[in-house]
Short mmCIF file of C-alpha atoms in Angstrom, two decimals:
data_model
loop_
_atom_site.label_atom_id
_atom_site.label_comp_id
_atom_site.label_asym_id
_atom_site.label_seq_id
_atom_site.Cartn_x
_atom_site.Cartn_y
_atom_site.Cartn_z
CA MET S 1295 38.94 54.39 -31.12
CA VAL S 1296 41.26 51.42 -30.44
CA SER S 1297 44.95 52.22 -30.22
CA MET S 1298 47.70 50.31 -32.01
CA GLY S 1299 48.93 48.93 -28.67
CA ASP S 1300 45.52 47.56 -27.78
CA GLN S 1301 45.31 45.78 -31.12
CA GLN S 1302 48.70 44.13 -30.60
CA GLN S 1303 47.74 43.04 -27.10
CA CYS S 1304 44.49 41.41 -28.36
CA GLN S 1305 46.41 39.57 -31.08
CA ILE S 1306 48.90 38.18 -28.56
CA ILE S 1307 46.13 36.99 -26.20
CA THR S 1308 44.18 35.36 -29.04
CA ALA S 1309 47.24 33.50 -30.32
CA THR S 1310 48.14 32.31 -26.82
CA ALA S 1311 44.59 31.06 -26.16
CA ALA S 1312 44.57 29.16 -29.46
CA LEU S 1313 47.92 27.56 -28.57
CA PHE S 1314 46.57 26.54 -25.16
CA LEU S 1315 43.46 24.92 -26.63
CA ALA S 1316 45.51 23.08 -29.26
CA VAL S 1317 47.92 21.62 -26.69
CA CYS S 1318 45.08 20.50 -24.39
CA GLY S 1319 43.27 18.95 -27.36
CA ILE S 1320 46.35 16.91 -28.24
CA LEU S 1321 46.69 15.77 -24.64
CA LEU S 1322 43.06 14.64 -24.51
CA LEU S 1323 43.56 12.56 -27.65
CA VAL S 1324 46.57 10.65 -26.37
CA VAL S 1325 45.75 10.09 -22.70
CA PRO S 1326 44.31 6.69 -21.66
CA THR S 1327 40.52 6.31 -21.44
CA GLU S 1328 38.25 3.87 -19.66
CA ASP S 1329 34.65 2.74 -20.14
CA VAL S 1330 32.04 4.29 -17.86
CA LYS S 1331 28.54 2.89 -17.44
CA GLU S 1332 25.62 4.96 -18.64
CA PRO S 1333 22.28 4.68 -16.84
CA PRO S 1334 20.45 1.70 -18.39
CA GLU S 1335 17.26 1.95 -20.37
CA PHE S 1336 14.04 0.54 -18.97
CA MET S 1337 12.77 -2.89 -19.87
CA TYR S 1338 9.00 -3.36 -20.02
CA GLY S 1339 6.78 -6.33 -19.38
CA ILE S 1340 3.06 -6.91 -19.90
CA VAL S 1341 0.96 -9.29 -17.81
CA LEU S 1342 -2.67 -10.00 -18.66
CA ASP S 1343 -4.52 -11.22 -15.58
CA ALA S 1344 -7.34 -13.27 -17.08
CA GLY S 1345 -9.57 -13.65 -14.03
CA SER S 1346 -12.94 -15.33 -13.70
CA SER S 1347 -14.95 -12.09 -13.87
CA HIS S 1348 -12.78 -9.85 -16.07
CA THR S 1349 -9.31 -9.39 -17.57
CA ALA S 1350 -6.87 -6.75 -16.34
CA MET S 1351 -3.66 -5.72 -18.09
CA PHE S 1352 -0.66 -4.50 -16.11
CA ILE S 1353 2.41 -2.89 -17.68
CA TYR S 1354 5.58 -3.11 -15.59
CA LYS S 1355 9.02 -1.64 -16.09
CA TRP S 1356 12.46 -2.18 -14.60
CA PRO S 1357 16.08 -1.15 -15.26
CA ALA S 1358 17.88 -3.40 -17.70
CA ASP S 1359 20.69 -4.01 -15.16
CA LYS S 1360 18.97 -6.20 -12.58
CA GLN S 1361 19.71 -6.22 -8.86
CA ASN S 1362 20.85 -9.55 -7.36
CA GLY S 1363 19.44 -11.48 -10.31
CA THR S 1364 15.89 -10.06 -10.23
CA GLY S 1365 14.68 -6.92 -11.98
CA ILE S 1366 13.58 -3.92 -9.92
CA VAL S 1367 10.02 -3.91 -11.20
CA SER S 1368 7.42 -1.17 -10.76
CA GLN S 1369 3.93 -0.73 -12.20
CA HIS S 1370 3.76 1.61 -15.17
CA SER S 1371 0.01 1.49 -15.83
CA GLU S 1372 -3.04 -0.76 -15.94
CA CYS S 1373 -6.13 -1.35 -18.06
CA HIS S 1374 -9.34 -3.24 -17.32
CA ALA S 1375 -10.91 -4.97 -20.31
CA LYS S 1376 -14.62 -4.57 -20.89
CA GLY S 1377 -16.86 -7.60 -20.62
CA GLY S 1378 -16.39 -10.81 -18.66
CA GLY S 1379 -13.39 -13.05 -18.16
CA ILE S 1380 -12.08 -15.01 -21.11
CA SER S 1381 -13.72 -18.18 -19.76
CA SER S 1382 -17.13 -16.54 -20.27
CA TYR S 1383 -16.49 -16.52 -24.04
CA ALA S 1384 -16.28 -20.31 -24.30
CA GLY S 1385 -18.28 -21.31 -27.38
CA ASN S 1386 -18.29 -17.70 -28.62
CA SER S 1387 -15.62 -17.69 -31.31
CA GLY S 1388 -13.59 -14.48 -31.39
CA GLY S 1389 -15.14 -13.02 -28.25
CA ALA S 1390 -12.20 -13.61 -25.91
CA ALA S 1391 -9.67 -12.23 -28.40
CA HIS S 1392 -11.78 -9.16 -29.12
CA SER S 1393 -12.09 -8.36 -25.42
CA LEU S 1394 -8.32 -7.79 -25.19
CA GLU S 1395 -7.98 -5.33 -28.09
CA GLU S 1396 -8.58 -2.05 -26.27
CA CYS S 1397 -6.03 -2.77 -23.55
CA MET S 1398 -3.44 -4.01 -26.03
CA GLU S 1399 -3.80 -0.81 -28.05
CA GLN S 1400 -3.09 1.10 -24.85
CA ALA S 1401 0.10 -0.92 -24.41
CA MET S 1402 1.13 -0.09 -27.98
CA GLN S 1403 0.85 3.61 -27.21
CA GLU S 1404 2.47 3.64 -23.78
CA ILE S 1405 5.53 1.45 -24.35
CA PRO S 1406 8.25 3.14 -26.44
CA LYS S 1407 8.28 1.75 -29.96
CA SER S 1408 12.00 1.01 -29.71
CA ARG S 1409 11.21 -1.40 -26.85
CA HIS S 1410 8.28 -3.27 -28.42
CA LYS S 1411 10.25 -6.28 -29.65
CA LEU S 1412 12.07 -6.54 -26.32
CA THR S 1413 8.90 -6.41 -24.21
CA PRO S 1414 7.71 -9.81 -22.96
CA LEU S 1415 3.97 -10.38 -23.01
CA TYR S 1416 2.31 -12.96 -20.76
CA LEU S 1417 -1.26 -14.02 -20.21
CA GLY S 1418 -2.05 -15.89 -17.02
CA ALA S 1419 -5.53 -17.30 -16.50
CA THR S 1420 -6.77 -18.16 -13.03
CA ALA S 1421 -9.72 -19.93 -11.40
CA GLY S 1422 -12.31 -19.17 -14.09
CA MET S 1423 -10.25 -20.99 -16.69
CA ARG S 1424 -9.32 -23.70 -14.18
CA LEU S 1425 -13.03 -24.44 -13.80
CA LEU S 1426 -13.58 -24.37 -17.57
CA ASN S 1427 -10.63 -26.72 -18.02
CA ILE S 1428 -12.28 -29.14 -15.58
CA SER S 1429 -15.75 -29.05 -17.14
CA LYS S 1430 -14.93 -28.43 -20.81
CA PRO S 1431 -11.23 -29.01 -21.50
CA LYS S 1432 -11.64 -28.75 -25.28
CA GLU S 1433 -13.29 -25.33 -25.05
CA SER S 1434 -10.64 -24.25 -22.56
CA ASP S 1435 -7.91 -25.13 -25.06
CA GLU S 1436 -9.77 -23.27 -27.81
CA VAL S 1437 -10.04 -20.10 -25.72
CA LEU S 1438 -6.33 -20.19 -24.84
CA LYS S 1439 -5.38 -20.75 -28.48
CA GLU S 1440 -7.65 -17.92 -29.61
CA VAL S 1441 -6.18 -15.35 -27.21
CA GLY S 1442 -2.68 -16.64 -27.91
CA ASP S 1443 -3.10 -16.20 -31.67
CA LYS S 1444 -4.45 -12.69 -31.07
CA LEU S 1445 -1.55 -11.65 -28.85
CA LYS S 1446 0.97 -12.92 -31.40
CA THR S 1447 -0.24 -10.25 -33.84
CA TYR S 1448 1.22 -7.50 -31.66
CA PRO S 1449 4.91 -6.50 -31.98
CA PHE S 1450 5.75 -7.63 -28.45
CA SER S 1451 7.63 -10.78 -27.44
CA PHE S 1452 4.71 -13.08 -26.67
CA LYS S 1453 5.70 -15.72 -24.11
CA GLY S 1454 2.50 -17.72 -23.93
CA ALA S 1455 -0.99 -17.97 -22.49
CA THR S 1456 -1.23 -20.39 -19.59
CA ILE S 1457 -3.55 -21.39 -16.77
CA LEU S 1458 -1.95 -20.80 -13.40
CA SER S 1459 -2.41 -23.40 -10.71
CA GLY S 1460 -4.01 -22.26 -7.49
CA GLN S 1461 -0.70 -22.67 -5.65
CA GLU S 1462 1.08 -20.49 -8.21
CA GLU S 1463 -1.59 -17.82 -7.93
CA GLY S 1464 -1.19 -17.77 -4.16
CA ALA S 1465 2.60 -17.73 -4.27
CA TYR S 1466 2.80 -14.90 -6.81
CA GLY S 1467 0.35 -12.87 -4.71
CA TRP S 1468 2.66 -13.34 -1.72
CA VAL S 1469 5.63 -12.18 -3.78
CA THR S 1470 3.71 -9.03 -4.78
CA VAL S 1471 2.73 -8.14 -1.22
CA ASN S 1472 6.24 -8.41 0.15
CA TYR S 1473 7.81 -6.63 -2.80
CA LEU S 1474 5.50 -3.64 -2.36
CA LEU S 1475 6.30 -3.56 1.36
CA GLU S 1476 10.05 -3.60 0.55
CA ASN S 1477 10.55 -6.77 2.58
CA TYR S 1478 13.08 -8.19 0.10
CA ILE S 1479 15.29 -5.17 -0.60
CA LYS S 1480 15.00 -1.41 -0.44
CA TYR S 1481 17.04 1.48 -1.81
CA GLY S 1482 19.12 2.96 0.99
CA PHE S 1483 19.93 6.66 1.45
CA VAL S 1484 23.58 5.87 0.69
CA GLY S 1485 22.64 4.82 -2.85
CA GLN S 1486 22.81 1.06 -2.30
CA TRP S 1487 20.25 -1.73 -2.32
CA LEU S 1488 19.87 -3.08 1.18
CA SER S 1489 18.13 -6.00 2.84
CA PRO S 1490 15.76 -4.53 5.44
CA GLY S 1491 15.88 -7.67 7.58
CA ARG S 1492 12.12 -7.64 8.24
CA ASP S 1493 9.78 -10.62 8.47
CA THR S 1494 7.67 -11.28 5.39
CA VAL S 1495 3.92 -10.68 5.33
CA GLY S 1496 1.30 -13.29 4.49
CA ALA S 1497 -1.11 -12.83 1.57
CA LEU S 1498 -4.88 -13.36 1.61
CA ASP S 1499 -6.53 -13.27 -1.82
CA PHE S 1500 -10.28 -13.53 -2.46
CA GLY S 1501 -11.15 -13.72 -6.14
CA GLY S 1502 -14.26 -14.56 -8.09
CA ALA S 1503 -13.79 -18.34 -8.21
CA SER S 1504 -11.12 -19.14 -5.61
CA THR S 1505 -9.44 -17.87 -2.47
CA GLN S 1506 -5.78 -18.21 -1.48
CA ILE S 1507 -3.76 -18.06 1.72
CA THR S 1508 0.04 -17.89 1.57
CA PHE S 1509 2.65 -17.18 4.22
CA GLU S 1510 6.26 -17.94 5.07
CA THR S 1511 6.61 -20.60 7.74
CA LYS S 1512 9.36 -22.41 9.62
CA GLN S 1513 6.91 -25.08 10.76
CA MET S 1514 6.83 -28.48 9.11
CA VAL S 1515 4.50 -28.49 6.12
CA GLU S 1516 2.89 -31.91 6.37
CA ASN S 1517 1.39 -31.85 2.88
CA LYS S 1518 4.16 -31.17 0.38
CA ASP S 1519 1.61 -29.93 -2.15
CA ASN S 1520 1.31 -26.84 0.07
CA LEU S 1521 5.06 -26.19 0.10
CA MET S 1522 6.75 -23.85 -2.36
CA LYS S 1523 10.33 -22.62 -2.42
CA LEU S 1524 11.20 -19.33 -4.07
CA ARG S 1525 14.45 -17.46 -4.63
CA LEU S 1526 14.30 -13.67 -4.89
CA TYR S 1527 17.08 -11.09 -4.61
CA GLY S 1528 19.63 -13.69 -3.59
CA ARG S 1529 17.52 -15.17 -0.78
CA ASP S 1530 15.57 -18.42 -0.45
CA TYR S 1531 12.03 -18.50 0.97
CA GLN S 1532 9.90 -21.44 2.10
CA ILE S 1533 6.20 -20.68 1.97
CA TYR S 1534 2.95 -22.44 2.70
CA THR S 1535 0.26 -21.80 0.09
CA GLN S 1536 -3.24 -23.16 -0.41
CA SER S 1537 -5.87 -22.27 -2.98
CA PHE S 1538 -9.51 -23.21 -2.44
CA LEU S 1539 -11.28 -23.59 -5.77
CA CYS S 1540 -15.03 -22.80 -5.67
CA TYR S 1541 -14.48 -20.56 -2.63
CA GLY S 1542 -14.27 -17.34 -4.61
CA ARG S 1543 -16.96 -14.69 -4.21
CA ASP S 1544 -19.06 -15.49 -7.29
CA GLN S 1545 -18.92 -19.25 -6.82
CA VAL S 1546 -19.79 -18.99 -3.11
CA LEU S 1547 -22.96 -17.04 -3.96
CA LEU S 1548 -24.01 -19.69 -6.51
CA ARG S 1549 -23.23 -22.54 -4.09
CA LEU S 1550 -25.33 -20.80 -1.45
CA LEU S 1551 -28.28 -20.58 -3.84
CA ALA S 1552 -27.97 -24.29 -4.63
CA LEU S 1553 -27.85 -25.11 -0.91
CA LEU S 1554 -31.00 -23.08 -0.20
CA MET S 1555 -32.80 -24.76 -3.12
CA GLU S 1556 -31.84 -28.15 -1.72
CA THR S 1557 -32.87 -27.41 1.88
CA GLN S 1558 -36.13 -25.74 0.84
CA GLY S 1559 -36.87 -28.39 -1.80
CA SER S 1560 -37.80 -25.99 -4.58
CA ASP S 1561 -36.48 -25.18 -8.04
CA SER S 1562 -38.91 -22.35 -8.59
CA SER S 1563 -38.77 -20.07 -5.53
CA ILE S 1564 -36.82 -19.72 -2.29
CA VAL S 1565 -36.47 -17.30 0.60
CA HIS S 1566 -32.92 -16.06 1.07
CA PRO S 1567 -31.84 -15.06 4.61
CA CYS S 1568 -28.71 -13.36 3.25
CA TYR S 1569 -30.61 -11.12 0.83
CA PRO S 1570 -31.91 -7.92 2.46
CA ALA S 1571 -35.59 -7.75 3.32
CA GLY S 1572 -37.54 -5.93 0.64
CA HIS S 1573 -35.39 -7.22 -2.22
CA SER S 1574 -36.50 -9.80 -4.78
CA ASP S 1575 -34.54 -11.28 -7.66
CA SER S 1576 -34.57 -14.07 -10.23
CA ILE S 1577 -31.91 -16.18 -11.92
CA LYS S 1578 -31.87 -18.92 -14.55
CA LEU S 1579 -31.09 -22.40 -13.27
CA SER S 1580 -28.39 -22.74 -15.92
CA SER S 1581 -26.51 -19.90 -14.21
CA VAL S 1582 -26.72 -21.66 -10.85
CA PHE S 1583 -25.69 -25.13 -11.99
CA GLY S 1584 -23.55 -24.37 -15.03
CA THR S 1585 -20.27 -24.71 -13.11
CA PRO S 1586 -18.25 -27.62 -11.67
CA CYS S 1587 -18.71 -26.03 -8.23
CA ASN S 1588 -22.47 -26.76 -8.42
CA LYS S 1589 -22.96 -30.11 -10.09
CA ARG S 1590 -26.67 -30.96 -10.03
CA GLN S 1591 -27.25 -34.69 -9.65
CA THR S 1592 -30.93 -34.62 -10.59
CA PRO S 1593 -32.31 -33.34 -13.93
CA TYR S 1594 -33.41 -29.72 -14.20
CA LYS S 1595 -34.59 -27.34 -16.90
CA PRO S 1596 -31.75 -24.86 -17.62
CA ASP S 1597 -34.05 -22.10 -18.87
CA ASP S 1598 -36.35 -22.18 -15.86
CA GLU S 1599 -36.00 -19.22 -13.51
CA LEU S 1600 -35.60 -19.30 -9.75
CA GLN S 1601 -37.47 -16.59 -7.84
CA ILE S 1602 -35.62 -15.31 -4.76
CA LYS S 1603 -37.09 -13.29 -1.89
CA GLY S 1604 -34.81 -11.70 0.69
CA THR S 1605 -35.56 -11.93 4.43
CA GLY S 1606 -32.43 -10.34 5.92
CA ASN S 1607 -31.63 -12.56 8.92
CA TYR S 1608 -28.02 -12.67 10.14
CA ASP S 1609 -28.23 -15.84 12.26
CA GLN S 1610 -29.93 -17.85 9.52
CA CYS S 1611 -27.55 -16.48 6.90
CA LEU S 1612 -24.47 -17.37 8.96
CA GLY S 1613 -25.80 -20.87 9.60
CA ASN S 1614 -26.29 -21.56 5.89
CA VAL S 1615 -22.94 -20.05 4.88
CA SER S 1616 -21.17 -22.20 7.49
CA ARG S 1617 -22.57 -25.31 5.78
CA LEU S 1618 -20.49 -24.51 2.69
CA PHE S 1619 -17.41 -25.49 4.71
CA SER S 1620 -16.41 -28.87 6.11
CA PHE S 1621 -14.75 -28.72 9.52
CA ASN S 1622 -15.35 -32.32 10.59
CA LYS S 1623 -12.48 -34.35 9.13
CA CYS S 1624 -8.71 -33.86 9.26
CA SER S 1625 -5.97 -36.41 8.61
CA TYR S 1626 -3.18 -34.01 9.62
CA SER S 1627 -2.13 -32.51 12.96
CA ARG S 1628 -4.14 -29.40 12.07
CA CYS S 1629 -6.52 -28.41 9.26
CA SER S 1630 -8.23 -25.24 8.14
CA PHE S 1631 -11.27 -26.82 6.45
CA ASP S 1632 -12.13 -29.41 3.81
CA GLU S 1633 -9.35 -31.66 5.20
CA VAL S 1634 -6.62 -29.22 4.14
CA PHE S 1635 -3.47 -28.98 6.27
CA GLN S 1636 -2.49 -25.53 7.53
CA PRO S 1637 0.26 -24.45 9.94
CA ASN S 1638 -0.59 -22.07 12.75
CA ILE S 1639 -1.19 -18.45 11.78
CA THR S 1640 1.77 -16.21 12.60
CA GLY S 1641 2.90 -12.69 11.70
CA ASN S 1642 1.23 -9.97 9.64
CA TYR S 1643 -1.05 -10.36 6.62
CA MET S 1644 -2.34 -8.27 3.73
CA ALA S 1645 -5.86 -9.07 2.53
CA PHE S 1646 -6.78 -7.82 -0.94
CA SER S 1647 -9.20 -8.26 -3.86
CA ALA S 1648 -12.73 -9.00 -2.55
CA PHE S 1649 -11.44 -9.02 1.03
CA PHE S 1650 -10.69 -5.31 0.67
CA TYR S 1651 -14.04 -4.45 -0.95
CA THR S 1652 -16.02 -6.37 1.67
CA HIS S 1653 -14.10 -4.85 4.58
CA SER S 1654 -14.48 -1.35 3.09
CA PHE S 1655 -18.23 -1.80 2.57
CA LEU S 1656 -18.81 -3.04 6.12
CA GLN S 1657 -17.01 -0.08 7.64
CA GLU S 1658 -18.81 2.43 5.44
CA ALA S 1659 -22.26 0.92 5.99
CA THR S 1660 -21.95 0.47 9.76
CA GLY S 1661 -19.32 2.95 10.93
CA ILE S 1662 -17.60 0.12 12.82
CA SER S 1663 -13.80 0.02 12.66
CA ILE S 1664 -13.11 -3.67 12.13
CA ARG S 1665 -10.04 -4.67 14.15
CA SER S 1666 -11.14 -7.95 15.74
CA PRO S 1667 -13.36 -10.99 15.06
CA GLU S 1668 -16.00 -9.43 17.31
CA HIS S 1669 -15.99 -6.23 15.25
CA LEU S 1670 -16.35 -8.28 12.06
CA GLU S 1671 -19.28 -10.19 13.54
CA ASP S 1672 -20.97 -7.02 14.79
CA ALA S 1673 -20.62 -5.25 11.43
CA THR S 1674 -21.85 -8.28 9.50
CA ARG S 1675 -24.84 -8.63 11.81
CA VAL S 1676 -25.80 -4.98 11.30
CA VAL S 1677 -25.57 -5.25 7.50
CA CYS S 1678 -27.47 -8.54 7.32
CA ASN S 1679 -30.32 -7.18 9.42
CA MET S 1680 -30.70 -4.06 7.26
CA SER S 1681 -33.58 -3.75 4.82
CA PHE S 1682 -32.72 -3.17 1.18
CA GLN S 1683 -33.85 0.45 1.46
CA GLU S 1684 -31.68 1.04 4.53
CA MET S 1685 -28.71 -0.49 2.76
CA THR S 1686 -29.31 1.68 -0.31
CA ASN S 1687 -29.44 4.81 1.84
CA LYS S 1688 -26.22 3.91 3.64
CA VAL S 1689 -23.98 3.10 0.68
CA GLN S 1690 -24.21 4.51 -2.84
CA GLY S 1691 -22.91 3.19 -6.16
CA GLN S 1692 -22.93 -0.56 -5.48
CA GLY S 1693 -25.61 -1.46 -8.03
CA SER S 1694 -26.37 -5.17 -8.35
CA ARG S 1695 -23.62 -6.06 -5.87
CA LEU S 1696 -25.48 -4.49 -2.95
CA LYS S 1697 -27.74 -7.49 -2.30
CA ASP S 1698 -24.74 -9.83 -1.95
CA TYR S 1699 -22.74 -8.06 0.76
CA CYS S 1700 -24.46 -9.80 3.66
CA ALA S 1701 -23.68 -13.26 2.27
CA VAL S 1702 -20.12 -12.32 1.31
CA SER S 1703 -19.49 -10.71 4.71
CA ALA S 1704 -20.76 -13.80 6.52
CA PHE S 1705 -18.52 -15.94 4.32
CA VAL S 1706 -15.47 -13.78 5.09
CA GLN S 1707 -16.26 -14.08 8.80
CA VAL S 1708 -16.41 -17.89 8.70
CA LEU S 1709 -13.37 -18.16 6.42
CA LEU S 1710 -11.04 -15.93 8.44
CA VAL S 1711 -12.11 -16.92 11.95
CA ASN S 1712 -13.29 -20.53 11.76
CA GLY S 1713 -11.33 -21.55 8.69
CA TYR S 1714 -7.92 -19.90 8.82
CA GLY S 1715 -8.00 -19.44 12.59
CA PHE S 1716 -7.56 -15.69 13.08
CA ASP S 1717 -8.37 -14.76 16.67
CA ASN S 1718 -8.27 -11.67 18.89
CA LEU S 1719 -4.46 -11.69 18.85
CA SER S 1720 -3.84 -12.35 15.15
CA PHE S 1721 -6.81 -10.59 13.49
CA PRO S 1722 -5.49 -7.06 14.21
CA HIS S 1723 -2.43 -7.99 12.15
CA ILE S 1724 -4.50 -8.16 8.94
CA SER S 1725 -4.25 -5.10 6.68
CA PHE S 1726 -7.06 -4.81 4.12
CA GLN S 1727 -5.70 -3.05 1.03
CA LYS S 1728 -6.51 -2.49 -2.62
CA LYS S 1729 -3.25 -0.82 -3.59
CA ALA S 1730 0.16 -0.18 -2.14
CA GLY S 1731 1.26 3.21 -3.42
CA ASP S 1732 0.30 3.32 -7.09
CA THR S 1733 0.50 -0.43 -7.59
CA SER S 1734 -2.44 -2.81 -7.53
CA VAL S 1735 -2.09 -5.75 -5.18
CA GLY S 1736 -2.50 -9.13 -6.87
CA TRP S 1737 -0.54 -12.01 -8.32
CA SER S 1738 0.50 -10.33 -11.60
CA LEU S 1739 3.37 -8.23 -10.21
CA GLY S 1740 4.79 -11.27 -8.43
CA TYR S 1741 4.49 -13.16 -11.70
CA MET S 1742 6.47 -10.48 -13.51
CA LEU S 1743 9.09 -10.36 -10.75
CA SER S 1744 9.65 -14.09 -10.92
CA LEU S 1745 9.66 -14.28 -14.71
CA SER S 1746 12.15 -11.42 -14.95
CA ASN S 1747 14.77 -13.90 -13.75
CA LEU S 1748 14.43 -15.53 -17.16
CA LEU S 1749 15.13 -12.30 -19.06
CA PRO S 1750 18.76 -11.56 -19.98
CA ALA S 1751 20.03 -8.26 -18.61
CA GLU S 1752 21.12 -6.00 -21.45
CA ASP S 1753 24.71 -4.86 -21.84
CA VAL S 1754 24.81 -1.37 -20.39
CA LEU S 1755 25.73 1.51 -22.69
CA LEU S 1756 29.35 2.67 -22.43
CA ARG S 1757 30.96 6.07 -22.99
CA LYS S 1758 34.64 7.09 -22.99
CA SER S 1759 36.06 8.90 -19.98
CA LEU S 1760 39.52 9.94 -18.87
CA SER S 1761 41.07 7.43 -16.52
CA SER S 1762 42.13 8.67 -13.11
CA SER S 1763 45.80 7.94 -13.94
CA ALA S 1764 45.68 10.34 -16.88
CA TRP S 1765 45.26 13.25 -14.53
CA VAL S 1766 48.37 12.14 -12.63
CA TRP S 1767 50.94 12.09 -15.40
CA ASP S 1768 49.43 15.04 -17.29
CA SER S 1769 48.81 17.28 -14.29
CA PRO S 1770 52.07 19.33 -14.29
CA GLY S 1771 51.84 20.37 -17.95
CA CYS S 1772 48.12 21.08 -17.79
CA TRP S 1773 48.54 23.01 -14.55
CA ILE S 1774 51.27 25.27 -16.02
CA LEU S 1775 49.28 25.94 -19.19
CA SER S 1776 46.12 26.60 -17.22
CA HIS S 1777 47.94 28.91 -14.81
CA PHE S 1778 49.48 30.87 -17.69
CA TYR S 1779 46.15 31.07 -19.52
CA VAL S 1780 44.32 32.37 -16.45
CA HIS S 1781 46.91 35.14 -15.92
CA LEU S 1782 46.58 36.23 -19.53
CA GLN S 1783 42.80 36.35 -19.22
CA LEU S 1784 43.01 38.41 -16.01
CA ALA S 1785 45.45 40.86 -17.58
CA SER S 1786 43.23 41.21 -20.63
CA ARG S 1787 40.17 41.76 -18.45
CA GLN S 1788 41.90 44.42 -16.35
CA ALA S 1789 42.97 46.33 -19.47
CA GLU S 1790 39.46 46.19 -20.85
CA LEU S 1791 37.94 47.42 -17.58
CA TYR S 1792 40.42 50.31 -17.46
CA ARG S 1793 39.60 51.43 -21.00
CA HIS S 1794 35.87 51.12 -20.27
CA SER S 1795 36.13 53.19 -17.08
CA GLN S 1796 38.04 55.98 -18.88
CA SER S 1797 35.44 56.09 -21.63
CA THR S 1798 32.56 56.09 -19.12
CA GLN S 1799 34.17 58.86 -17.08
CA ARG S 1800 34.50 61.14 -20.13
CA VAL S 1801 30.82 60.64 -20.98
CA SER S 1802 29.77 61.25 -17.37
CA CYS S 1803 31.75 64.47 -17.20
CA GLN S 1804 30.10 65.80 -20.30
CA ARG S 1805 26.59 65.09 -18.92
CA SER S 1806 27.04 65.91 -15.21
CA TRP S 1807 26.09 69.27 -13.62
CA ASP S 1808 28.68 68.64 -10.88
CA LEU S 1809 32.00 69.39 -12.58
CA GLN S 1810 33.92 68.06 -9.57
CA LEU S 1811 33.08 64.56 -10.76
CA CYS S 1812 35.49 65.13 -13.66
CA ARG S 1813 38.54 65.72 -11.52
#
């Protein structure tokens, strides 16, 4: 039972606490406030990489408040469209647009609906469309218009469908490589973005229809077409970049077939030293010569089939592959091949796309760790001299690509060593990679990084907060009230504990067998 005195004490404490809260509430209403930044929301961007063999979609995200003028971009997810590249749908109305639907639906689901209208959407087409634009410019325009009209139907901010030049493809790949390696900026442990002060890394890209080499150089670039200047994170970069159209994996294989047909003088059957012994194949002549990389001067029947028999001979394969390059003429102080100027190779490089897959296959099939030109030659020789059955037993899951690895490996050997000039000192500085962390290596991330400079940074959200000066002029009054309130709470708590202990003691005495506990 609560006594009259206890009731009066509770009433006094309650009234005092209410008074304290009221006074503090008034103070909080009248003191000055200042705006404090809330963490920004993420911006999203979509890049469709319309390559020669297939289309890949990459979703990127970055904070709305950009660092040093460029968004801090990371890969959110990716999607690989079924079917061939958009150039393969030339003359097939609706095919290119339809091929993008599944990936675009994925983007609709993954990007928050509130950000759809603010999400830029880009489609960049590479060497496959460059070739189509050369051979059939009208059909190239129709394909671009078709995919553009399709992408406009989605609630994103469509920015256009364009064909990238080879130099742009190389430069954006270089941007990607160095961004993933944190060679521009990195987040320091003190919570600031810092410049690591490291040298940049060159980029080696090997696609289906072209190959690119790009690296920063302080040497004079004698051909200004190879010179690009970029500005990222407040710094300027001068890079050399060169794209070789028709030197991509798929086009090289077709050019090699055309060369063998020419040297053997047959449109019906050939022996192929780069195909493994025990393997036979056939291909329509229209597939061999239906590209600007393989213009046939003499008439041929497109529907006729070429029969191919593999012989698996490394030396003969290497000799034929070398004939795809021209090393004889150079009007500059130094050339790589095909009369193209190139500065001396310096620094580290990342090789990706088909470079990675070829390097990975060679190491798996031969067990040779490839760290020098000699290792590359040895591994290629072993693979090229394998029978088809031996190759099948060594490496699983390659399907129709298996027969091509000898030719592609020989091409990579000639390109890197004889073409670009990697030797025993520089070759070990090549890193063959597919991904860096969770991000795919390619030109699309660099494209998004560069284009994010064109996106306005959103105004950050603001909330009200007490200014630091408010705690200066209000501190005496608040301190006195707080001090008084704390003492009242302590006194109230002590009284409550005392009453509780008395009540507990009486109950314990009644239940205990030891009566001395009640004293």
